[in-house]
mmCIF file with all atom_site columns, C-alpha atoms and ligand atoms in Angstrom:
data_model
loop_
_atom_site.group_PDB
_atom_site.id
_atom_site.type_symbol
_atom_site.label_atom_id
_atom_site.label_alt_id
_atom_site.label_comp_id
_atom_site.label_asym_id
_atom_site.label_entity_id
_atom_site.label_seq_id
_atom_site.pdbx_PDB_ins_code
_atom_site.Cartn_x
_atom_site.Cartn_y
_atom_site.Cartn_z
_atom_site.occupancy
_atom_site.B_iso_or_equiv
_atom_site.pdbx_formal_charge
_atom_site.auth_seq_id
_atom_site.auth_comp_id
_atom_site.auth_asym_id
_atom_site.auth_atom_id
_atom_site.pdbx_PDB_model_num
ATOM   1   C  CA  . MET A 1 1   ? 17.622  -11.679 -5.368  1.00 0.00 ? 623  MET A CA  1
ATOM   2   C  CA  . ALA A 1 2   ? 14.962  -9.024  -5.102  1.00 0.00 ? 624  ALA A CA  1
ATOM   3   C  CA  . ILE A 1 3   ? 13.216  -8.069  -8.299  1.00 0.00 ? 625  ILE A CA  1
ATOM   4   C  CA  . ASN A 1 4   ? 13.023  -4.374  -9.056  1.00 0.00 ? 626  ASN A CA  1
ATOM   5   C  CA  . LEU A 1 5   ? 9.635   -3.890  -10.623 1.00 0.00 ? 627  LEU A CA  1
ATOM   6   C  CA  . GLN A 1 6   ? 8.656   -1.189  -13.044 1.00 0.00 ? 628  GLN A CA  1
ATOM   7   C  CA  . LYS A 1 7   ? 5.100   0.011   -13.459 1.00 0.00 ? 629  LYS A CA  1
ATOM   8   C  CA  . GLY A 1 8   ? 3.089   -2.913  -14.832 1.00 0.00 ? 630  GLY A CA  1
ATOM   9   C  CA  . GLY A 1 9   ? 5.747   -5.425  -13.799 1.00 0.00 ? 631  GLY A CA  1
ATOM   10  C  CA  . ARG A 1 10  ? 4.546   -8.706  -12.312 1.00 0.00 ? 632  ARG A CA  1
ATOM   11  C  CA  . PHE A 1 11  ? 5.986   -11.645 -10.497 1.00 0.00 ? 633  PHE A CA  1
ATOM   12  C  CA  . ASN A 1 12  ? 4.766   -14.903 -9.028  1.00 0.00 ? 634  ASN A CA  1
ATOM   13  C  CA  . LEU A 1 13  ? 5.473   -14.941 -5.304  1.00 0.00 ? 635  LEU A CA  1
ATOM   14  C  CA  . GLN A 1 14  ? 5.335   -18.630 -4.557  1.00 0.00 ? 636  GLN A CA  1
ATOM   15  C  CA  . LYS A 1 15  ? 6.909   -19.876 -7.765  1.00 0.00 ? 637  LYS A CA  1
ATOM   16  C  CA  . GLU A 1 16  ? 10.065  -18.008 -6.866  1.00 0.00 ? 638  GLU A CA  1
ATOM   17  C  CA  . ASN A 1 17  ? 9.748   -18.687 -3.144  1.00 0.00 ? 639  ASN A CA  1
ATOM   18  C  CA  . PRO A 1 18  ? 8.174   -22.065 -2.397  1.00 0.00 ? 640  PRO A CA  1
ATOM   19  C  CA  . GLY A 1 19  ? 6.740   -22.336 1.105   1.00 0.00 ? 641  GLY A CA  1
ATOM   20  C  CA  . LEU A 1 20  ? 6.202   -18.600 1.389   1.00 0.00 ? 642  LEU A CA  1
ATOM   21  C  CA  . GLU A 1 21  ? 3.406   -17.910 3.870   1.00 0.00 ? 643  GLU A CA  1
ATOM   22  C  CA  . VAL A 1 22  ? 3.529   -14.443 5.384   1.00 0.00 ? 644  VAL A CA  1
ATOM   23  C  CA  . ILE A 1 23  ? 4.758   -11.446 3.458   1.00 0.00 ? 645  ILE A CA  1
ATOM   24  C  CA  . GLY A 1 24  ? 5.428   -7.948  4.644   1.00 0.00 ? 646  GLY A CA  1
ATOM   25  C  CA  . VAL A 1 25  ? 4.356   -5.164  2.311   1.00 0.00 ? 647  VAL A CA  1
ATOM   26  C  CA  . GLY A 1 26  ? 6.480   -2.269  3.461   1.00 0.00 ? 648  GLY A CA  1
ATOM   27  C  CA  . LEU A 1 27  ? 5.892   1.354   2.519   1.00 0.00 ? 649  LEU A CA  1
ATOM   28  C  CA  . GLY A 1 28  ? 8.617   3.945   2.919   1.00 0.00 ? 650  GLY A CA  1
ATOM   29  C  CA  . TRP A 1 29  ? 8.918   7.645   2.276   1.00 0.00 ? 651  TRP A CA  1
ATOM   30  C  CA  . ASP A 1 30  ? 11.006  10.597  3.404   1.00 0.00 ? 652  ASP A CA  1
ATOM   31  C  CA  . PRO A 1 31  ? 9.746   13.454  5.598   1.00 0.00 ? 653  PRO A CA  1
ATOM   32  C  CA  . ASN A 1 32  ? 9.102   16.884  4.145   1.00 0.00 ? 654  ASN A CA  1
ATOM   33  C  CA  . ASP A 1 33  ? 12.430  18.698  3.831   1.00 0.00 ? 655  ASP A CA  1
ATOM   34  C  CA  . GLN A 1 34  ? 10.805  22.132  3.504   1.00 0.00 ? 656  GLN A CA  1
ATOM   35  C  CA  . PRO A 1 35  ? 11.409  24.121  6.714   1.00 0.00 ? 657  PRO A CA  1
ATOM   36  C  CA  . GLY A 1 36  ? 8.076   24.443  8.510   1.00 0.00 ? 658  GLY A CA  1
ATOM   37  C  CA  . GLY A 1 37  ? 6.312   22.483  5.804   1.00 0.00 ? 659  GLY A CA  1
ATOM   38  C  CA  . PRO A 1 38  ? 3.504   20.108  6.705   1.00 0.00 ? 660  PRO A CA  1
ATOM   39  C  CA  . ALA A 1 39  ? 4.378   16.513  7.534   1.00 0.00 ? 661  ALA A CA  1
ATOM   40  C  CA  . PHE A 1 40  ? 3.736   14.031  4.783   1.00 0.00 ? 662  PHE A CA  1
ATOM   41  C  CA  . ASP A 1 41  ? 1.480   11.576  6.531   1.00 0.00 ? 663  ASP A CA  1
ATOM   42  C  CA  . LEU A 1 42  ? 1.199   8.727   4.071   1.00 0.00 ? 664  LEU A CA  1
ATOM   43  C  CA  . ASP A 1 43  ? -1.138  5.849   4.810   1.00 0.00 ? 665  ASP A CA  1
ATOM   44  C  CA  . ALA A 1 44  ? -0.881  2.302   3.507   1.00 0.00 ? 666  ALA A CA  1
ATOM   45  C  CA  . SER A 1 45  ? -4.209  0.525   3.142   1.00 0.00 ? 667  SER A CA  1
ATOM   46  C  CA  . ALA A 1 46  ? -5.430  -2.755  1.681   1.00 0.00 ? 668  ALA A CA  1
ATOM   47  C  CA  . PHE A 1 47  ? -8.690  -3.461  -0.090  1.00 0.00 ? 669  PHE A CA  1
ATOM   48  C  CA  . MET A 1 48  ? -9.449  -7.176  -0.253  1.00 0.00 ? 670  MET A CA  1
ATOM   49  C  CA  . ILE A 1 49  ? -11.887 -7.560  -3.097  1.00 0.00 ? 671  ILE A CA  1
ATOM   50  C  CA  . GLY A 1 50  ? -13.946 -10.352 -4.575  1.00 0.00 ? 672  GLY A CA  1
ATOM   51  C  CA  . SER A 1 51  ? -14.963 -11.122 -8.141  1.00 0.00 ? 673  SER A CA  1
ATOM   52  C  CA  . ASN A 1 52  ? -17.260 -8.076  -8.180  1.00 0.00 ? 674  ASN A CA  1
ATOM   53  C  CA  . TYR A 1 53  ? -14.327 -5.729  -7.473  1.00 0.00 ? 675  TYR A CA  1
ATOM   54  C  CA  . ARG A 1 54  ? -15.777 -4.764  -4.092  1.00 0.00 ? 676  ARG A CA  1
ATOM   55  C  CA  . ILE A 1 55  ? -14.904 -5.703  -0.548  1.00 0.00 ? 677  ILE A CA  1
ATOM   56  C  CA  . PRO A 1 56  ? -17.383 -8.325  0.725   1.00 0.00 ? 678  PRO A CA  1
ATOM   57  C  CA  . ALA A 1 57  ? -17.697 -6.588  4.121   1.00 0.00 ? 679  ALA A CA  1
ATOM   58  C  CA  . ASP A 1 58  ? -16.228 -3.611  5.955   1.00 0.00 ? 680  ASP A CA  1
ATOM   59  C  CA  . GLY A 1 59  ? -13.710 -5.892  7.663   1.00 0.00 ? 681  GLY A CA  1
ATOM   60  C  CA  . TYR A 1 60  ? -11.921 -6.457  4.361   1.00 0.00 ? 682  TYR A CA  1
ATOM   61  C  CA  . PHE A 1 61  ? -10.724 -2.871  4.211   1.00 0.00 ? 683  PHE A CA  1
ATOM   62  C  CA  . VAL A 1 62  ? -7.555  -2.671  6.296   1.00 0.00 ? 684  VAL A CA  1
ATOM   63  C  CA  . PHE A 1 63  ? -6.204  0.734   7.262   1.00 0.00 ? 685  PHE A CA  1
ATOM   64  C  CA  . TYR A 1 64  ? -5.115  2.628   10.379  1.00 0.00 ? 686  TYR A CA  1
ATOM   65  C  CA  . GLY A 1 65  ? -8.720  2.503   11.648  1.00 0.00 ? 687  GLY A CA  1
ATOM   66  C  CA  . ASN A 1 66  ? -9.106  -1.270  11.124  1.00 0.00 ? 688  ASN A CA  1
ATOM   67  C  CA  . GLN A 1 67  ? -5.800  -2.974  11.596  1.00 0.00 ? 689  GLN A CA  1
ATOM   68  C  CA  . LEU A 1 68  ? -6.860  -6.610  11.083  1.00 0.00 ? 690  LEU A CA  1
ATOM   69  C  CA  . SER A 1 69  ? -8.928  -8.037  8.244   1.00 0.00 ? 691  SER A CA  1
ATOM   70  C  CA  . ALA A 1 70  ? -12.060 -10.065 8.974   1.00 0.00 ? 692  ALA A CA  1
ATOM   71  C  CA  . ASP A 1 71  ? -10.334 -13.314 7.952   1.00 0.00 ? 693  ASP A CA  1
ATOM   72  C  CA  . GLY A 1 72  ? -7.241  -12.475 9.996   1.00 0.00 ? 694  GLY A CA  1
ATOM   73  C  CA  . ALA A 1 73  ? -5.006  -12.560 6.923   1.00 0.00 ? 695  ALA A CA  1
ATOM   74  C  CA  . VAL A 1 74  ? -4.004  -8.907  6.616   1.00 0.00 ? 696  VAL A CA  1
ATOM   75  C  CA  . GLN A 1 75  ? -2.657  -6.856  9.485   1.00 0.00 ? 697  GLN A CA  1
ATOM   76  C  CA  . SER A 1 76  ? -1.499  -3.251  9.584   1.00 0.00 ? 698  SER A CA  1
ATOM   77  C  CA  . SER A 1 77  ? 1.507   -2.104  11.593  1.00 0.00 ? 699  SER A CA  1
ATOM   78  C  CA  . GLY A 1 78  ? -0.361  1.086   12.423  1.00 0.00 ? 700  GLY A CA  1
ATOM   79  C  CA  . ASP A 1 79  ? -0.170  4.712   11.484  1.00 0.00 ? 701  ASP A CA  1
ATOM   80  C  CA  . ASP A 1 80  ? 3.202   6.408   11.043  1.00 0.00 ? 702  ASP A CA  1
ATOM   81  C  CA  . GLN A 1 81  ? 2.553   10.124  10.641  1.00 0.00 ? 703  GLN A CA  1
ATOM   82  C  CA  . THR A 1 82  ? 5.962   11.462  9.692   1.00 0.00 ? 704  THR A CA  1
ATOM   83  C  CA  . GLY A 1 83  ? 7.904   9.065   7.479   1.00 0.00 ? 705  GLY A CA  1
ATOM   84  C  CA  . GLY A 1 84  ? 10.967  9.721   9.623   1.00 0.00 ? 706  GLY A CA  1
ATOM   85  C  CA  . GLY A 1 85  ? 13.712  7.182   10.121  1.00 0.00 ? 707  GLY A CA  1
ATOM   86  C  CA  . GLU A 1 86  ? 15.325  4.486   8.049   1.00 0.00 ? 708  GLU A CA  1
ATOM   87  C  CA  . GLY A 1 87  ? 13.483  1.611   6.461   1.00 0.00 ? 709  GLY A CA  1
ATOM   88  C  CA  . ASP A 1 88  ? 9.774   0.972   6.111   1.00 0.00 ? 710  ASP A CA  1
ATOM   89  C  CA  . ASP A 1 89  ? 7.447   3.490   7.695   1.00 0.00 ? 711  ASP A CA  1
ATOM   90  C  CA  . GLU A 1 90  ? 4.219   1.490   7.486   1.00 0.00 ? 712  GLU A CA  1
ATOM   91  C  CA  . THR A 1 91  ? 3.742   -2.212  6.846   1.00 0.00 ? 713  THR A CA  1
ATOM   92  C  CA  . LEU A 1 92  ? 0.871   -4.476  5.916   1.00 0.00 ? 714  LEU A CA  1
ATOM   93  C  CA  . PHE A 1 93  ? 1.452   -8.128  6.738   1.00 0.00 ? 715  PHE A CA  1
ATOM   94  C  CA  . VAL A 1 94  ? -0.348  -10.675 4.592   1.00 0.00 ? 716  VAL A CA  1
ATOM   95  C  CA  . ASP A 1 95  ? -0.698  -14.325 5.591   1.00 0.00 ? 717  ASP A CA  1
ATOM   96  C  CA  . LEU A 1 96  ? -1.278  -15.834 2.162   1.00 0.00 ? 718  LEU A CA  1
ATOM   97  C  CA  . THR A 1 97  ? -2.550  -19.076 3.692   1.00 0.00 ? 719  THR A CA  1
ATOM   98  C  CA  . ARG A 1 98  ? -5.391  -17.347 5.555   1.00 0.00 ? 720  ARG A CA  1
ATOM   99  C  CA  . VAL A 1 99  ? -6.946  -15.209 2.859   1.00 0.00 ? 721  VAL A CA  1
ATOM   100 C  CA  . ASN A 1 100 ? -10.676 -15.860 2.552   1.00 0.00 ? 722  ASN A CA  1
ATOM   101 C  CA  . PRO A 1 101 ? -11.204 -17.992 -0.595  1.00 0.00 ? 723  PRO A CA  1
ATOM   102 C  CA  . GLY A 1 102 ? -13.729 -15.430 -1.849  1.00 0.00 ? 724  GLY A CA  1
ATOM   103 C  CA  . ILE A 1 103 ? -11.033 -12.768 -2.027  1.00 0.00 ? 725  ILE A CA  1
ATOM   104 C  CA  . GLU A 1 104 ? -9.485  -12.624 -5.493  1.00 0.00 ? 726  GLU A CA  1
ATOM   105 C  CA  . GLN A 1 105 ? -7.280  -9.570  -5.197  1.00 0.00 ? 727  GLN A CA  1
ATOM   106 C  CA  . ILE A 1 106 ? -5.697  -7.445  -2.529  1.00 0.00 ? 728  ILE A CA  1
ATOM   107 C  CA  . ILE A 1 107 ? -5.073  -3.902  -3.681  1.00 0.00 ? 729  ILE A CA  1
ATOM   108 C  CA  . PHE A 1 108 ? -2.494  -1.864  -1.805  1.00 0.00 ? 730  PHE A CA  1
ATOM   109 C  CA  . THR A 1 109 ? -3.042  1.849   -1.826  1.00 0.00 ? 731  THR A CA  1
ATOM   110 C  CA  . VAL A 1 110 ? -0.930  4.672   -0.521  1.00 0.00 ? 732  VAL A CA  1
ATOM   111 C  CA  . THR A 1 111 ? -2.644  7.954   0.157   1.00 0.00 ? 733  THR A CA  1
ATOM   112 C  CA  . ILE A 1 112 ? -1.592  11.289  1.559   1.00 0.00 ? 734  ILE A CA  1
ATOM   113 C  CA  . CYS A 1 113 ? -3.518  12.366  4.610   1.00 0.00 ? 735  CYS A CA  1
ATOM   114 C  CA  . LYS A 1 114 ? -4.850  15.884  4.120   1.00 0.00 ? 736  LYS A CA  1
ATOM   115 C  CA  . TYR A 1 115 ? -4.913  16.778  7.790   1.00 0.00 ? 737  TYR A CA  1
ATOM   116 C  CA  . PRO A 1 116 ? -1.860  15.212  9.395   1.00 0.00 ? 738  PRO A CA  1
ATOM   117 C  CA  . ASN A 1 117 ? -2.483  16.549  12.892  1.00 0.00 ? 739  ASN A CA  1
ATOM   118 C  CA  . ASP A 1 118 ? -4.116  19.390  14.775  1.00 0.00 ? 740  ASP A CA  1
ATOM   119 C  CA  . ALA A 1 119 ? -1.010  21.564  14.869  1.00 0.00 ? 741  ALA A CA  1
ATOM   120 C  CA  . GLN A 1 120 ? -1.099  21.687  11.117  1.00 0.00 ? 742  GLN A CA  1
ATOM   121 C  CA  . LYS A 1 121 ? -4.731  22.637  10.654  1.00 0.00 ? 743  LYS A CA  1
ATOM   122 C  CA  . ASP A 1 122 ? -3.692  26.005  9.312   1.00 0.00 ? 744  ASP A CA  1
ATOM   123 C  CA  . LYS A 1 123 ? -1.961  24.236  6.457   1.00 0.00 ? 745  LYS A CA  1
ATOM   124 C  CA  . ARG A 1 124 ? -5.110  22.463  5.311   1.00 0.00 ? 746  ARG A CA  1
ATOM   125 C  CA  . THR A 1 125 ? -5.399  24.421  2.160   1.00 0.00 ? 747  THR A CA  1
ATOM   126 C  CA  . LEU A 1 126 ? -2.044  23.153  0.945   1.00 0.00 ? 748  LEU A CA  1
ATOM   127 C  CA  . ASN A 1 127 ? -2.293  20.834  -1.980  1.00 0.00 ? 749  ASN A CA  1
ATOM   128 C  CA  . LEU A 1 128 ? -0.139  17.905  -0.964  1.00 0.00 ? 750  LEU A CA  1
ATOM   129 C  CA  . ASN A 1 129 ? 0.671   15.463  -3.713  1.00 0.00 ? 751  ASN A CA  1
ATOM   130 C  CA  . PHE A 1 130 ? 3.072   12.663  -4.502  1.00 0.00 ? 752  PHE A CA  1
ATOM   131 C  CA  . GLY A 1 131 ? 5.217   14.996  -6.593  1.00 0.00 ? 753  GLY A CA  1
ATOM   132 C  CA  . GLN A 1 132 ? 6.425   16.500  -3.294  1.00 0.00 ? 754  GLN A CA  1
ATOM   133 C  CA  . VAL A 1 133 ? 7.217   13.191  -1.587  1.00 0.00 ? 755  VAL A CA  1
ATOM   134 C  CA  . GLU A 1 134 ? 10.722  11.846  -1.953  1.00 0.00 ? 756  GLU A CA  1
ATOM   135 C  CA  . ASN A 1 135 ? 11.931  8.268   -2.076  1.00 0.00 ? 757  ASN A CA  1
ATOM   136 C  CA  . CYS A 1 136 ? 8.543   6.620   -1.936  1.00 0.00 ? 758  CYS A CA  1
ATOM   137 C  CA  . TYR A 1 137 ? 8.594   2.861   -2.432  1.00 0.00 ? 759  TYR A CA  1
ATOM   138 C  CA  . ILE A 1 138 ? 6.769   -0.318  -1.708  1.00 0.00 ? 760  ILE A CA  1
ATOM   139 C  CA  . ARG A 1 139 ? 8.562   -3.580  -1.149  1.00 0.00 ? 761  ARG A CA  1
ATOM   140 C  CA  . ILE A 1 140 ? 7.602   -7.158  -0.469  1.00 0.00 ? 762  ILE A CA  1
ATOM   141 C  CA  . TYR A 1 141 ? 9.600   -9.398  1.801   1.00 0.00 ? 763  TYR A CA  1
ATOM   142 C  CA  . ASP A 1 142 ? 9.328   -12.778 3.450   1.00 0.00 ? 764  ASP A CA  1
ATOM   143 C  CA  . GLN A 1 143 ? 8.372   -12.061 7.055   1.00 0.00 ? 765  GLN A CA  1
ATOM   144 C  CA  . LYS A 1 144 ? 10.103  -15.196 8.323   1.00 0.00 ? 766  LYS A CA  1
ATOM   145 C  CA  . THR A 1 145 ? 13.479  -14.675 6.664   1.00 0.00 ? 767  THR A CA  1
ATOM   146 C  CA  . GLU A 1 146 ? 13.195  -10.899 6.060   1.00 0.00 ? 768  GLU A CA  1
ATOM   147 C  CA  . VAL A 1 147 ? 14.537  -11.554 2.572   1.00 0.00 ? 769  VAL A CA  1
ATOM   148 C  CA  . GLU A 1 148 ? 13.303  -8.917  0.160   1.00 0.00 ? 770  GLU A CA  1
ATOM   149 C  CA  . LEU A 1 149 ? 11.453  -10.394 -2.810  1.00 0.00 ? 771  LEU A CA  1
ATOM   150 C  CA  . SER A 1 150 ? 10.511  -7.337  -4.781  1.00 0.00 ? 772  SER A CA  1
ATOM   151 C  CA  . ARG A 1 151 ? 10.664  -3.580  -4.707  1.00 0.00 ? 773  ARG A CA  1
ATOM   152 C  CA  . TYR A 1 152 ? 8.871   -0.899  -6.645  1.00 0.00 ? 774  TYR A CA  1
ATOM   153 C  CA  . ASN A 1 153 ? 10.056  2.696   -6.494  1.00 0.00 ? 775  ASN A CA  1
ATOM   154 C  CA  . LEU A 1 154 ? 7.438   5.269   -7.350  1.00 0.00 ? 776  LEU A CA  1
ATOM   155 C  CA  . ASN A 1 155 ? 9.167   7.063   -10.200 1.00 0.00 ? 777  ASN A CA  1
ATOM   156 C  CA  . GLU A 1 156 ? 6.182   8.832   -11.688 1.00 0.00 ? 778  GLU A CA  1
ATOM   157 C  CA  . SER A 1 157 ? 5.981   12.550  -10.955 1.00 0.00 ? 779  SER A CA  1
ATOM   158 C  CA  . PHE A 1 158 ? 2.310   12.581  -9.817  1.00 0.00 ? 780  PHE A CA  1
ATOM   159 C  CA  . THR A 1 159 ? 2.217   16.322  -9.239  1.00 0.00 ? 781  THR A CA  1
ATOM   160 C  CA  . ASN A 1 160 ? -1.568  16.391  -8.818  1.00 0.00 ? 782  ASN A CA  1
ATOM   161 C  CA  . GLU A 1 161 ? -2.220  12.975  -7.352  1.00 0.00 ? 783  GLU A CA  1
ATOM   162 C  CA  . ASP A 1 162 ? -2.601  12.340  -3.633  1.00 0.00 ? 784  ASP A CA  1
ATOM   163 C  CA  . ALA A 1 163 ? -3.604  8.691   -3.980  1.00 0.00 ? 785  ALA A CA  1
ATOM   164 C  CA  . VAL A 1 164 ? -1.839  5.808   -5.673  1.00 0.00 ? 786  VAL A CA  1
ATOM   165 C  CA  . GLU A 1 165 ? -2.767  2.215   -6.198  1.00 0.00 ? 787  GLU A CA  1
ATOM   166 C  CA  . PHE A 1 166 ? 0.745   0.949   -5.691  1.00 0.00 ? 788  PHE A CA  1
ATOM   167 C  CA  . GLY A 1 167 ? 0.236   -2.701  -6.415  1.00 0.00 ? 789  GLY A CA  1
ATOM   168 C  CA  . ARG A 1 168 ? -2.025  -5.681  -6.139  1.00 0.00 ? 790  ARG A CA  1
ATOM   169 C  CA  . LEU A 1 169 ? -1.818  -9.317  -5.195  1.00 0.00 ? 791  LEU A CA  1
ATOM   170 C  CA  . TYR A 1 170 ? -4.055  -11.590 -7.219  1.00 0.00 ? 792  TYR A CA  1
ATOM   171 C  CA  . ARG A 1 171 ? -4.651  -15.286 -7.321  1.00 0.00 ? 793  ARG A CA  1
ATOM   172 C  CA  . SER A 1 172 ? -3.055  -17.270 -10.097 1.00 0.00 ? 794  SER A CA  1
ATOM   173 C  CA  . GLY A 1 173 ? -3.977  -20.918 -9.810  1.00 0.00 ? 795  GLY A CA  1
ATOM   174 C  CA  . ASN A 1 174 ? -2.812  -22.021 -6.386  1.00 0.00 ? 796  ASN A CA  1
ATOM   175 C  CA  . SER A 1 175 ? -0.369  -19.182 -5.917  1.00 0.00 ? 797  SER A CA  1
ATOM   176 C  CA  . TRP A 1 176 ? -0.320  -15.431 -5.758  1.00 0.00 ? 798  TRP A CA  1
ATOM   177 C  CA  . GLU A 1 177 ? 1.155   -12.946 -8.179  1.00 0.00 ? 799  GLU A CA  1
ATOM   178 C  CA  . PHE A 1 178 ? 2.011   -9.316  -7.546  1.00 0.00 ? 800  PHE A CA  1
ATOM   179 C  CA  . GLU A 1 179 ? 1.648   -6.502  -10.035 1.00 0.00 ? 801  GLU A CA  1
ATOM   180 C  CA  . ALA A 1 180 ? 3.194   -3.054  -9.626  1.00 0.00 ? 802  ALA A CA  1
ATOM   181 C  CA  . MET A 1 181 ? 0.292   -0.806  -10.596 1.00 0.00 ? 803  MET A CA  1
ATOM   182 C  CA  . GLY A 1 182 ? 1.477   2.759   -10.044 1.00 0.00 ? 804  GLY A CA  1
ATOM   183 C  CA  . ARG A 1 183 ? -1.920  4.220   -10.850 1.00 0.00 ? 805  ARG A CA  1
ATOM   184 C  CA  . GLY A 1 184 ? -2.480  7.648   -9.348  1.00 0.00 ? 806  GLY A CA  1
ATOM   185 C  CA  . THR A 1 185 ? -5.629  9.636   -8.758  1.00 0.00 ? 807  THR A CA  1
ATOM   186 C  CA  . THR A 1 186 ? -7.019  12.415  -6.586  1.00 0.00 ? 808  THR A CA  1
ATOM   187 C  CA  . GLY A 1 187 ? -9.326  12.483  -3.586  1.00 0.00 ? 809  GLY A CA  1
ATOM   188 C  CA  . SER A 1 188 ? -6.988  10.618  -1.242  1.00 0.00 ? 810  SER A CA  1
ATOM   189 C  CA  . LEU A 1 189 ? -8.286  7.523   0.540   1.00 0.00 ? 811  LEU A CA  1
ATOM   190 C  CA  . ASN A 1 190 ? -11.954 8.448   0.034   1.00 0.00 ? 812  ASN A CA  1
ATOM   191 C  CA  . THR A 1 191 ? -11.663 7.781   -3.665  1.00 0.00 ? 813  THR A CA  1
ATOM   192 C  CA  . TYR A 1 192 ? -10.783 4.148   -3.069  1.00 0.00 ? 814  TYR A CA  1
ATOM   193 C  CA  . VAL A 1 193 ? -13.375 3.732   -0.348  1.00 0.00 ? 815  VAL A CA  1
ATOM   194 C  CA  . GLU A 1 194 ? -15.967 4.859   -2.866  1.00 0.00 ? 816  GLU A CA  1
ATOM   195 C  CA  . THR A 1 195 ? -14.562 2.594   -5.571  1.00 0.00 ? 817  THR A CA  1
ATOM   196 C  CA  . TYR A 1 196 ? -14.215 -0.621  -3.607  1.00 0.00 ? 818  TYR A CA  1
ATOM   197 C  CA  . THR A 1 197 ? -16.964 -0.572  -0.990  1.00 0.00 ? 819  THR A CA  1
HETATM 198 CA CA1 . CA  B 2 .   ? 0.338   7.387   8.135   1.00 0.00 ? 1118 CA  B CA1 1
HETATM 199 CA CA1 . CA  B 2 .   ? 11.071  7.057   6.038   1.00 0.00 ? 1119 CA  B CA1 1
#
């Protein structure tokens, strides 16, 4: 049964699911329901960091502009710009067996793109934040069986924040654990690029 995590909640992936190899980290959100309002273009990214809390090379930052990590372990499904439709809108796949041994944590961030597309340039001054985004969640599932292992709904209001560290995978002995972080900040994706590179 899937575990519903609260902020700070943790679980051991492989203890509960022996043989688990590839997980999907799915991000979902609902489109803007304001008539004429700007699209919420949320972006899921992964920072694969070593013991110094930095990525060892550019290839360990996976986002819409780099869809495969240098070790081949993390792959992005690509950029969804609207959040429309049922189910996950963006997904990061993680092959736990292929993660570079020097990587100690994989931090999953979700950020709101300031400039969703050219047609919306006139809306650039709008202050988009997670307080406006409905039904935002992250979930982890077994790619092979599609069984959901864990889900974390973003319940915080985050009325100023446009960037959230949703969760992290970290090594625990020979397995991986996941922690629901729910830590918001401002500055969108650039903030994390500055922090982790
Ligand atoms: Ca996107
Ligand atoms: Ca959606």
